[in-house]
Coordinates of N, CA and C in Angstrom, one line a residue:
M30 N 0.8 -1.2 0.0 CA 0.0 0.0 0.0 C 0.9 1.2 0.0
K31 N 0.5 2.2 -0.8 CA 1.3 3.5 -0.8 C 1.1 4.2 0.5
I32 N 2.2 5.0 0.8 CA 2.1 5.8 2.0 C 1.0 6.8 2.0
A33 N 0.8 7.5 0.8 CA -0.3 8.5 0.7 C -1.6 7.8 1.0
T34 N -1.9 6.6 0.6 CA -3.2 6.0 0.8 C -3.3 5.7 2.3
I35 N -2.2 5.2 2.9 CA -2.2 4.9 4.4 C -2.5 6.2 5.2
L36 N -1.9 7.3 4.8 CA -2.1 8.6 5.4 C -3.6 9.0 5.3
K37 N -4.1 8.9 4.1 CA -5.5 9.3 3.8 C -6.5 8.5 4.7
L38 N -6.2 7.1 4.7 CA -7.1 6.3 5.5 C -7.0 6.6 7.0
G39 N -5.8 6.9 7.5 CA -5.5 7.3 8.9 C -6.3 8.6 9.2
L40 N -6.2 9.6 8.3 CA -6.8 10.9 8.5 C -8.3 10.7 8.5
L41 N -8.9 9.9 7.6 CA -10.3 9.6 7.6 C -10.8 8.9 8.8
G42 N -10.0 8.0 9.3 CA -10.3 7.3 10.5 C -10.3 8.2 11.7
G43 N -9.3 9.0 11.8 CA -9.2 10.0 12.9 C -10.3 11.0 12.9
L44 N -10.7 11.5 11.8 CA -11.8 12.4 11.7 C -13.1 11.7 12.1
S45 N -13.3 10.5 11.7 CA -14.5 9.7 12.0 C -14.6 9.5 13.6
A46 N -13.4 9.2 14.2 CA -13.4 9.0 15.6 C -13.7 10.3 16.4
L47 N -13.2 11.4 15.9 CA -13.5 12.7 16.5 C -14.9 13.1 16.4
M48 N -15.5 12.8 15.2 CA -17.0 13.1 15.1 C -17.8 12.2 15.9
A49 N -17.4 11.0 16.1 CA -18.2 10.1 17.0 C -18.1 10.5 18.5
C50 N -17.0 11.2 18.9 CA -16.8 11.6 20.2 C -17.5 12.9 20.5
A51 N -17.8 13.7 19.5 CA -18.4 15.0 19.7 C -19.7 14.9 20.3
K52 N -19.9 15.6 21.4 CA -21.2 15.6 22.1 C -22.1 16.7 21.6
P53 N -23.2 16.3 21.0 CA -24.2 17.3 20.5 C -24.7 18.1 21.6
A54 N -24.9 19.4 21.4 CA -25.5 20.3 22.4 C -26.9 19.9 22.7
A55 N -27.3 20.0 23.9 CA -28.7 19.7 24.3 C -29.5 20.8 23.7
P56 N -30.8 20.6 23.5 CA -31.6 21.7 23.0 C -31.6 22.9 24.0
L57 N -31.6 24.0 23.4 CA -31.6 25.3 24.2 C -33.0 25.5 24.8
I58 N -33.0 25.7 26.1 CA -34.3 25.9 26.8 C -34.6 27.4 26.7
T59 N -35.8 27.7 26.3 CA -36.3 29.1 26.1 C -37.5 29.3 27.0
E60 N -37.9 30.6 27.1 CA -39.1 31.0 27.8 C -40.3 30.2 27.1
N61 N -41.3 29.9 27.9 CA -42.4 29.2 27.4 C -43.2 30.1 26.4
S62 N -43.3 31.3 26.8 CA -44.1 32.2 25.9 C -43.6 33.6 26.2
V63 N -43.5 34.4 25.1 CA -43.0 35.8 25.2 C -44.1 36.6 24.5
N64 N -44.5 37.6 25.2 CA -45.5 38.6 24.7 C -44.6 39.7 24.0
L65 N -44.6 39.7 22.7 CA -43.7 40.6 21.9 C -44.2 42.0 22.2
S66 N -45.4 42.3 22.4 CA -45.9 43.6 22.7 C -45.3 44.2 24.0
R67 N -45.0 43.3 24.9 CA -44.4 43.7 26.2 C -42.8 43.7 26.0
Y68 N -42.3 42.9 25.1 CA -40.9 42.8 24.9 C -40.3 44.0 24.2
V69 N -41.1 44.7 23.4 CA -40.6 45.8 22.6 C -40.2 46.9 23.6
G70 N -39.4 47.8 23.1 CA -38.8 48.9 23.9 C -37.3 48.9 23.9
T71 N -36.7 49.6 24.9 CA -35.3 49.7 24.9 C -34.7 48.7 25.9
W72 N -33.6 48.1 25.4 CA -32.9 47.1 26.2 C -31.4 47.5 26.2
Y73 N -30.8 47.5 27.4 CA -29.4 47.9 27.6 C -28.6 46.6 27.8
E74 N -27.5 46.5 27.0 CA -26.6 45.3 27.2 C -25.8 45.4 28.5
Q75 N -25.9 44.3 29.3 CA -25.1 44.2 30.5 C -24.0 43.3 30.4
A76 N -24.1 42.3 29.6 CA -23.0 41.3 29.4 C -23.2 40.6 28.0
R77 N -22.1 40.1 27.5 CA -22.3 39.4 26.2 C -21.0 38.5 26.0
L78 N -21.2 37.5 25.2 CA -20.0 36.8 24.7 C -19.4 37.6 23.6
P79 N -18.1 37.6 23.5 CA -17.4 38.3 22.4 C -18.0 37.8 21.0
N80 N -18.1 38.8 20.1 CA -18.6 38.4 18.7 C -17.9 39.4 17.8
R81 N -17.9 39.0 16.5 CA -17.2 39.9 15.5 C -17.9 41.2 15.2
F82 N -19.2 41.2 15.2 CA -20.0 42.4 14.9 C -20.1 43.4 16.0
Q83 N -19.6 43.1 17.2 CA -19.6 44.1 18.2 C -18.2 44.3 18.8
K84 N -17.2 43.9 18.0 CA -15.8 43.9 18.5 C -15.3 45.4 18.8
D85 N -15.9 46.4 18.1 CA -15.5 47.7 18.3 C -16.3 48.5 19.3
C86 N -17.4 47.9 19.8 CA -18.3 48.5 20.8 C -17.6 48.6 22.2
V87 N -17.5 49.7 22.8 CA -16.9 49.9 24.1 C -17.8 50.3 25.2
A88 N -19.0 50.9 24.8 CA -19.9 51.4 25.8 C -21.3 51.7 25.2
D89 N -22.2 51.9 26.1 CA -23.6 52.3 25.7 C -24.2 51.5 24.6
T90 N -24.1 50.2 24.8 CA -24.7 49.3 23.8 C -26.2 49.1 24.2
K91 N -27.0 49.3 23.2 CA -28.5 49.2 23.5 C -29.2 48.8 22.2
A92 N -30.4 48.2 22.4 CA -31.3 47.8 21.3 C -32.6 48.4 21.6
E93 N -33.2 48.9 20.5 CA -34.6 49.4 20.5 C -35.4 48.5 19.6
Y94 N -36.5 47.9 20.2 CA -37.4 47.1 19.4 C -38.7 47.7 19.4
T95 N -39.3 47.8 18.2 CA -40.7 48.3 18.0 C -41.4 47.4 17.0
L96 N -42.8 47.4 17.1 CA -43.6 46.7 16.2 C -44.2 47.7 15.2
D97 N -44.0 47.6 13.9 CA -44.5 48.5 13.0 C -46.0 48.3 12.7
A98 N -46.6 49.1 11.9 CA -48.1 49.0 11.6 C -48.5 47.6 11.1
K99 N -47.6 46.8 10.5 CA -47.9 45.5 10.0 C -47.6 44.4 11.0
G100 N -47.1 44.8 12.2 CA -46.8 43.9 13.2 C -45.4 43.3 13.1
Q101 N -44.6 43.8 12.2 CA -43.2 43.3 12.1 C -42.3 44.0 13.1
L102 N -41.4 43.2 13.6 CA -40.4 43.7 14.6 C -39.3 44.5 14.0
Q103 N -39.2 45.7 14.4 CA -38.1 46.6 13.9 C -37.0 46.6 14.9
V104 N -35.8 46.6 14.5 CA -34.6 46.5 15.4 C -33.7 47.6 15.1
V105 N -33.3 48.4 16.1 CA -32.2 49.4 16.0 C -31.2 49.1 17.1
N106 N -30.0 48.7 16.7 CA -28.9 48.4 17.7 C -27.9 49.5 17.6
Q107 N -27.4 49.9 18.7 CA -26.3 51.0 18.6 C -25.4 50.8 19.8
C108 N -24.1 51.3 19.6 CA -23.1 51.3 20.6 C -22.1 52.4 20.4
Q109 N -21.4 52.7 21.4 CA -20.4 53.8 21.3 C -19.0 53.1 21.0
L110 N -18.3 53.8 20.1 CA -17.0 53.3 19.7 C -15.9 54.0 20.6
M111 N -14.7 53.5 20.5 CA -13.5 54.1 21.2 C -13.4 55.6 21.1
D112 N -13.6 56.1 19.8 CA -13.4 57.5 19.6 C -14.6 58.3 20.0
G113 N -15.6 57.7 20.7 CA -16.8 58.4 21.2 C -18.0 58.5 20.2
S114 N -17.7 58.1 19.0 CA -18.8 58.1 18.0 C -19.8 56.9 18.3
T115 N -20.9 57.0 17.6 CA -21.9 56.0 17.8 C -22.1 55.3 16.5
I116 N -22.2 54.0 16.5 CA -22.6 53.2 15.3 C -24.0 52.6 15.5
V117 N -24.7 52.6 14.4 CA -26.1 52.2 14.4 C -26.3 51.1 13.4
A118 N -27.1 50.0 13.8 CA -27.4 49.0 12.8 C -28.9 48.8 12.9
N119 N -29.6 48.9 11.7 CA -31.0 48.7 11.6 C -31.3 47.3 11.0
G120 N -32.3 46.7 11.6 CA -32.7 45.4 11.2 C -34.2 45.1 11.4
V121 N -34.5 43.9 11.1 CA -35.9 43.4 11.4 C -35.9 42.0 12.1
G122 N -36.9 41.7 12.8 CA -37.0 40.5 13.4 C -38.3 39.7 13.0
R123 N -38.3 38.4 13.2 CA -39.5 37.6 12.9 C -39.4 36.4 13.7
L124 N -40.6 35.7 13.8 CA -40.6 34.4 14.4 C -39.8 33.4 13.6
N125 N -39.1 32.5 14.2 CA -38.3 31.6 13.4 C -39.2 30.7 12.6
T126 N -39.1 30.9 11.3 CA -40.1 30.2 10.4 C -39.7 28.7 10.2
S127 N -38.6 28.3 10.7 CA -38.2 26.8 10.5 C -38.7 26.0 11.6
I128 N -39.2 26.6 12.7 CA -39.7 25.9 13.9 C -41.2 25.8 13.8
Q129 N -41.7 24.6 13.9 CA -43.1 24.4 14.0 C -43.5 23.6 15.2
P130 N -44.5 23.9 16.0 CA -45.2 25.1 15.8 C -44.4 26.3 16.2
Q131 N -44.7 27.5 15.7 CA -43.9 28.7 15.9 C -43.9 29.0 17.4
D132 N -42.8 29.6 17.8 CA -42.6 29.8 19.3 C -42.2 31.3 19.4
S133 N -42.9 32.0 20.2 CA -42.6 33.5 20.4 C -41.3 33.8 21.0
A134 N -40.6 32.8 21.6 CA -39.3 33.0 22.3 C -38.2 32.7 21.3
K135 N -38.5 32.1 20.1 CA -37.5 31.8 19.2 C -37.6 32.7 17.9
L136 N -36.9 33.7 18.0 CA -36.9 34.7 16.9 C -35.7 34.6 16.0
Q137 N -35.7 35.3 14.9 CA -34.6 35.5 14.0 C -34.5 37.0 13.7
V138 N -33.3 37.5 13.5 CA -33.1 38.9 13.2 C -32.2 39.0 11.9
R139 N -32.5 40.0 11.2 CA -31.7 40.2 9.9 C -31.3 41.7 9.9
F140 N -30.0 41.9 9.6 CA -29.4 43.3 9.4 C -29.0 43.5 8.0
A141 N -29.1 42.5 7.2 CA -28.8 42.6 5.7 C -30.0 43.3 5.0
P142 N -29.7 43.9 3.8 CA -30.8 44.6 3.1 C -32.0 43.7 2.9
A143 N -33.2 44.3 2.8 CA -34.4 43.5 2.6 C -34.4 42.6 1.4
W144 N -33.8 43.0 0.3 CA -33.8 42.2 -0.9 C -33.0 40.9 -0.7
L145 N -32.2 40.8 0.4 CA -31.5 39.5 0.7 C -32.3 38.7 1.7
G146 N -33.5 39.1 2.1 CA -34.2 38.5 3.1 C -34.7 37.1 2.8
F147 N -34.7 36.7 1.5 CA -35.1 35.3 1.2 C -34.0 34.3 1.4
L148 N -32.7 34.8 1.7 CA -31.6 33.9 1.9 C -31.6 33.5 3.4
P149 N -31.6 32.2 3.7 CA -31.6 31.8 5.1 C -30.4 32.3 5.9
M150 N -29.3 32.4 5.2 CA -28.0 32.7 6.0 C -28.0 34.2 6.5
V151 N -28.9 35.0 6.0 CA -28.8 36.4 6.5 C -29.6 36.6 7.8
W152 N -30.3 35.5 8.2 CA -31.1 35.5 9.4 C -30.3 34.9 10.5
G153 N -30.2 35.6 11.7 CA -29.6 35.0 12.8 C -30.6 34.7 13.9
D154 N -30.3 33.6 14.6 CA -31.2 33.2 15.7 C -31.1 34.2 16.9
Y155 N -32.2 34.4 17.5 CA -32.3 35.3 18.7 C -33.3 34.6 19.6
W156 N -32.9 33.8 20.5 CA -33.8 33.0 21.3 C -33.8 33.6 22.7
I157 N -35.0 33.9 23.2 CA -35.1 34.5 24.5 C -35.2 33.3 25.5
M158 N -34.1 33.1 26.2 CA -33.9 32.0 27.1 C -34.6 32.2 28.4
R159 N -34.6 33.4 28.9 CA -35.2 33.7 30.2 C -35.5 35.2 30.3
L160 N -36.6 35.4 31.0 CA -37.1 36.8 31.3 C -37.1 36.8 32.8
E161 N -36.7 37.9 33.4 CA -36.7 38.1 34.9 C -37.5 39.4 35.2
G162 N -38.1 39.4 36.4 CA -38.9 40.5 36.7 C -40.1 40.6 35.8
D163 N -40.6 41.8 35.6 CA -41.8 42.1 34.8 C -41.2 42.5 33.4
Y164 N -40.6 41.6 32.7 CA -39.9 42.0 31.5 C -38.8 43.0 31.7
D165 N -38.1 42.9 32.9 CA -37.0 43.8 33.2 C -35.7 43.4 32.8
Y166 N -35.5 42.0 32.7 CA -34.2 41.5 32.2 C -34.5 40.4 31.2
S167 N -33.6 40.3 30.2 CA -33.7 39.2 29.2 C -32.4 38.6 29.0
L168 N -32.4 37.3 28.9 CA -31.2 36.5 28.6 C -31.5 35.9 27.2
V169 N -30.6 36.3 26.2 CA -30.8 35.9 24.8 C -29.6 35.1 24.4
G170 N -29.8 34.0 23.7 CA -28.7 33.2 23.2 C -29.1 32.5 21.9
T171 N -28.1 31.8 21.4 CA -28.3 31.0 20.1 C -28.1 29.5 20.4
P172 N -28.9 28.7 19.7 CA -28.8 27.3 20.0 C -27.4 26.7 19.8
D173 N -26.5 27.3 19.0 CA -25.2 26.8 18.9 C -24.2 27.2 20.0
R174 N -24.7 28.0 20.9 CA -24.0 28.5 22.1 C -22.9 29.5 21.7
K175 N -22.9 30.1 20.5 CA -21.9 31.0 20.1 C -22.2 32.5 20.6
Y176 N -23.4 32.8 20.7 CA -23.8 34.2 21.0 C -24.7 34.2 22.3
L177 N -24.4 35.2 23.1 CA -25.2 35.3 24.4 C -25.2 36.8 24.8
W178 N -26.4 37.3 25.2 CA -26.5 38.6 25.7 C -27.3 38.6 27.0
V179 N -27.0 39.4 28.0 CA -27.8 39.7 29.1 C -28.2 41.2 28.9
L180 N -29.5 41.4 28.9 CA -30.1 42.7 28.6 C -31.0 43.2 29.8
S181 N -31.1 44.5 30.0 CA -31.9 45.0 31.0 C -32.6 46.3 30.5
R182 N -33.7 46.6 31.2 CA -34.4 47.8 30.8 C -33.7 49.1 31.3
Q183 N -32.9 48.9 32.3 CA -32.2 50.1 32.9 C -30.8 50.0 32.5
Q184 N -30.1 51.2 32.4 CA -28.7 51.2 32.0 C -27.9 50.5 33.2
Q185 N -28.2 50.8 34.4 CA -27.6 50.3 35.6 C -28.4 49.1 36.1
A186 N -27.9 47.9 35.9 CA -28.6 46.7 36.3 C -28.2 46.2 37.6
D187 N -29.0 45.4 38.2 CA -28.6 44.7 39.5 C -27.6 43.7 39.1
P188 N -26.4 43.8 39.7 CA -25.3 42.8 39.4 C -25.7 41.4 39.8
N189 N -26.5 41.2 40.8 CA -26.9 39.9 41.2 C -27.8 39.2 40.2
V190 N -28.7 40.0 39.6 CA -29.6 39.4 38.5 C -28.7 39.1 37.3
V191 N -27.8 39.9 36.9 CA -26.9 39.7 35.8 C -26.1 38.4 36.0
E192 N -25.6 38.3 37.2 CA -24.8 37.1 37.5 C -25.7 35.8 37.5
A193 N -26.9 35.9 38.1 CA -27.8 34.8 38.1 C -28.1 34.3 36.7
L194 N -28.3 35.3 35.8 CA -28.6 34.9 34.4 C -27.4 34.3 33.7
L195 N -26.2 34.8 34.0 CA -25.0 34.2 33.4 C -24.8 32.8 34.0
Q196 N -25.1 32.6 35.2 CA -25.0 31.2 35.8 C -26.0 30.3 35.2
Y197 N -27.2 30.8 34.9 CA -28.2 30.0 34.2 C -27.7 29.6 32.8
S198 N -27.1 30.5 32.1 CA -26.6 30.2 30.8 C -25.5 29.2 30.8
E199 N -24.7 29.3 31.8 CA -23.6 28.3 32.0 C -24.2 26.9 32.1
K200 N -25.3 26.8 32.9 CA -26.0 25.5 33.0 C -26.5 25.0 31.7
Q201 N -26.7 25.9 30.8 CA -27.2 25.5 29.4 C -26.0 25.3 28.4
D202 N -24.9 25.1 29.0 CA -23.7 24.8 28.2 C -23.0 26.0 27.4
F203 N -23.3 27.2 27.9 CA -22.6 28.4 27.4 C -21.3 28.5 28.1
D204 N -20.2 28.8 27.4 CA -18.9 29.0 28.1 C -18.8 30.5 28.4
I205 N -19.0 30.8 29.7 CA -19.1 32.2 30.1 C -17.7 32.8 30.5
S206 N -16.7 32.0 30.4 CA -15.3 32.4 30.8 C -14.8 33.7 30.1
T207 N -15.4 34.0 28.9 CA -14.9 35.1 28.1 C -16.0 36.2 28.1
V208 N -17.0 36.1 28.9 CA -18.1 37.1 28.9 C -17.5 38.5 29.1
I209 N -18.0 39.5 28.3 CA -17.7 40.9 28.5 C -18.8 41.5 29.3
R210 N -18.5 42.1 30.5 CA -19.5 42.7 31.4 C -19.4 44.2 31.3
H211 N -20.5 44.9 31.5 CA -20.5 46.3 31.4 C -20.8 46.9 32.8

């Protein structure tokens, strides 16, 4: 047998073994029901997992959600950059159409232009894992455990509530060791 063939078979066998050992993530537990009319409004970021699209945000990160006349969720995210300027991203949200029956806690958001909205890859998961108080705090994550946010209605949040939400997310297999806190 040629060495190249042996190496290919070894590599294939090694990859197969790794895939067999990979533990699939448990389903992400979300709120049983979310009243989107109560969820809309301003949310201030208290903590998040690092991500590429917020890498330049240093302060005053917030999201404004509204329902338009057609009932579509409008999203305006903004944050302050190192130089003091503000960056704004406008998007839309919807119920996750791939999940049946539809679940008001499992949303998708899109910040790409509307004409790209037919492409599944421009929609990102936005799953409301937990609400605390009277819609005062929200824990949002993605089923792949790559994205996580702790949001509150007030700029200054109760650190005990933020910590409790982070601990809850850790129990759902999020790695919170790199969480950015505000």
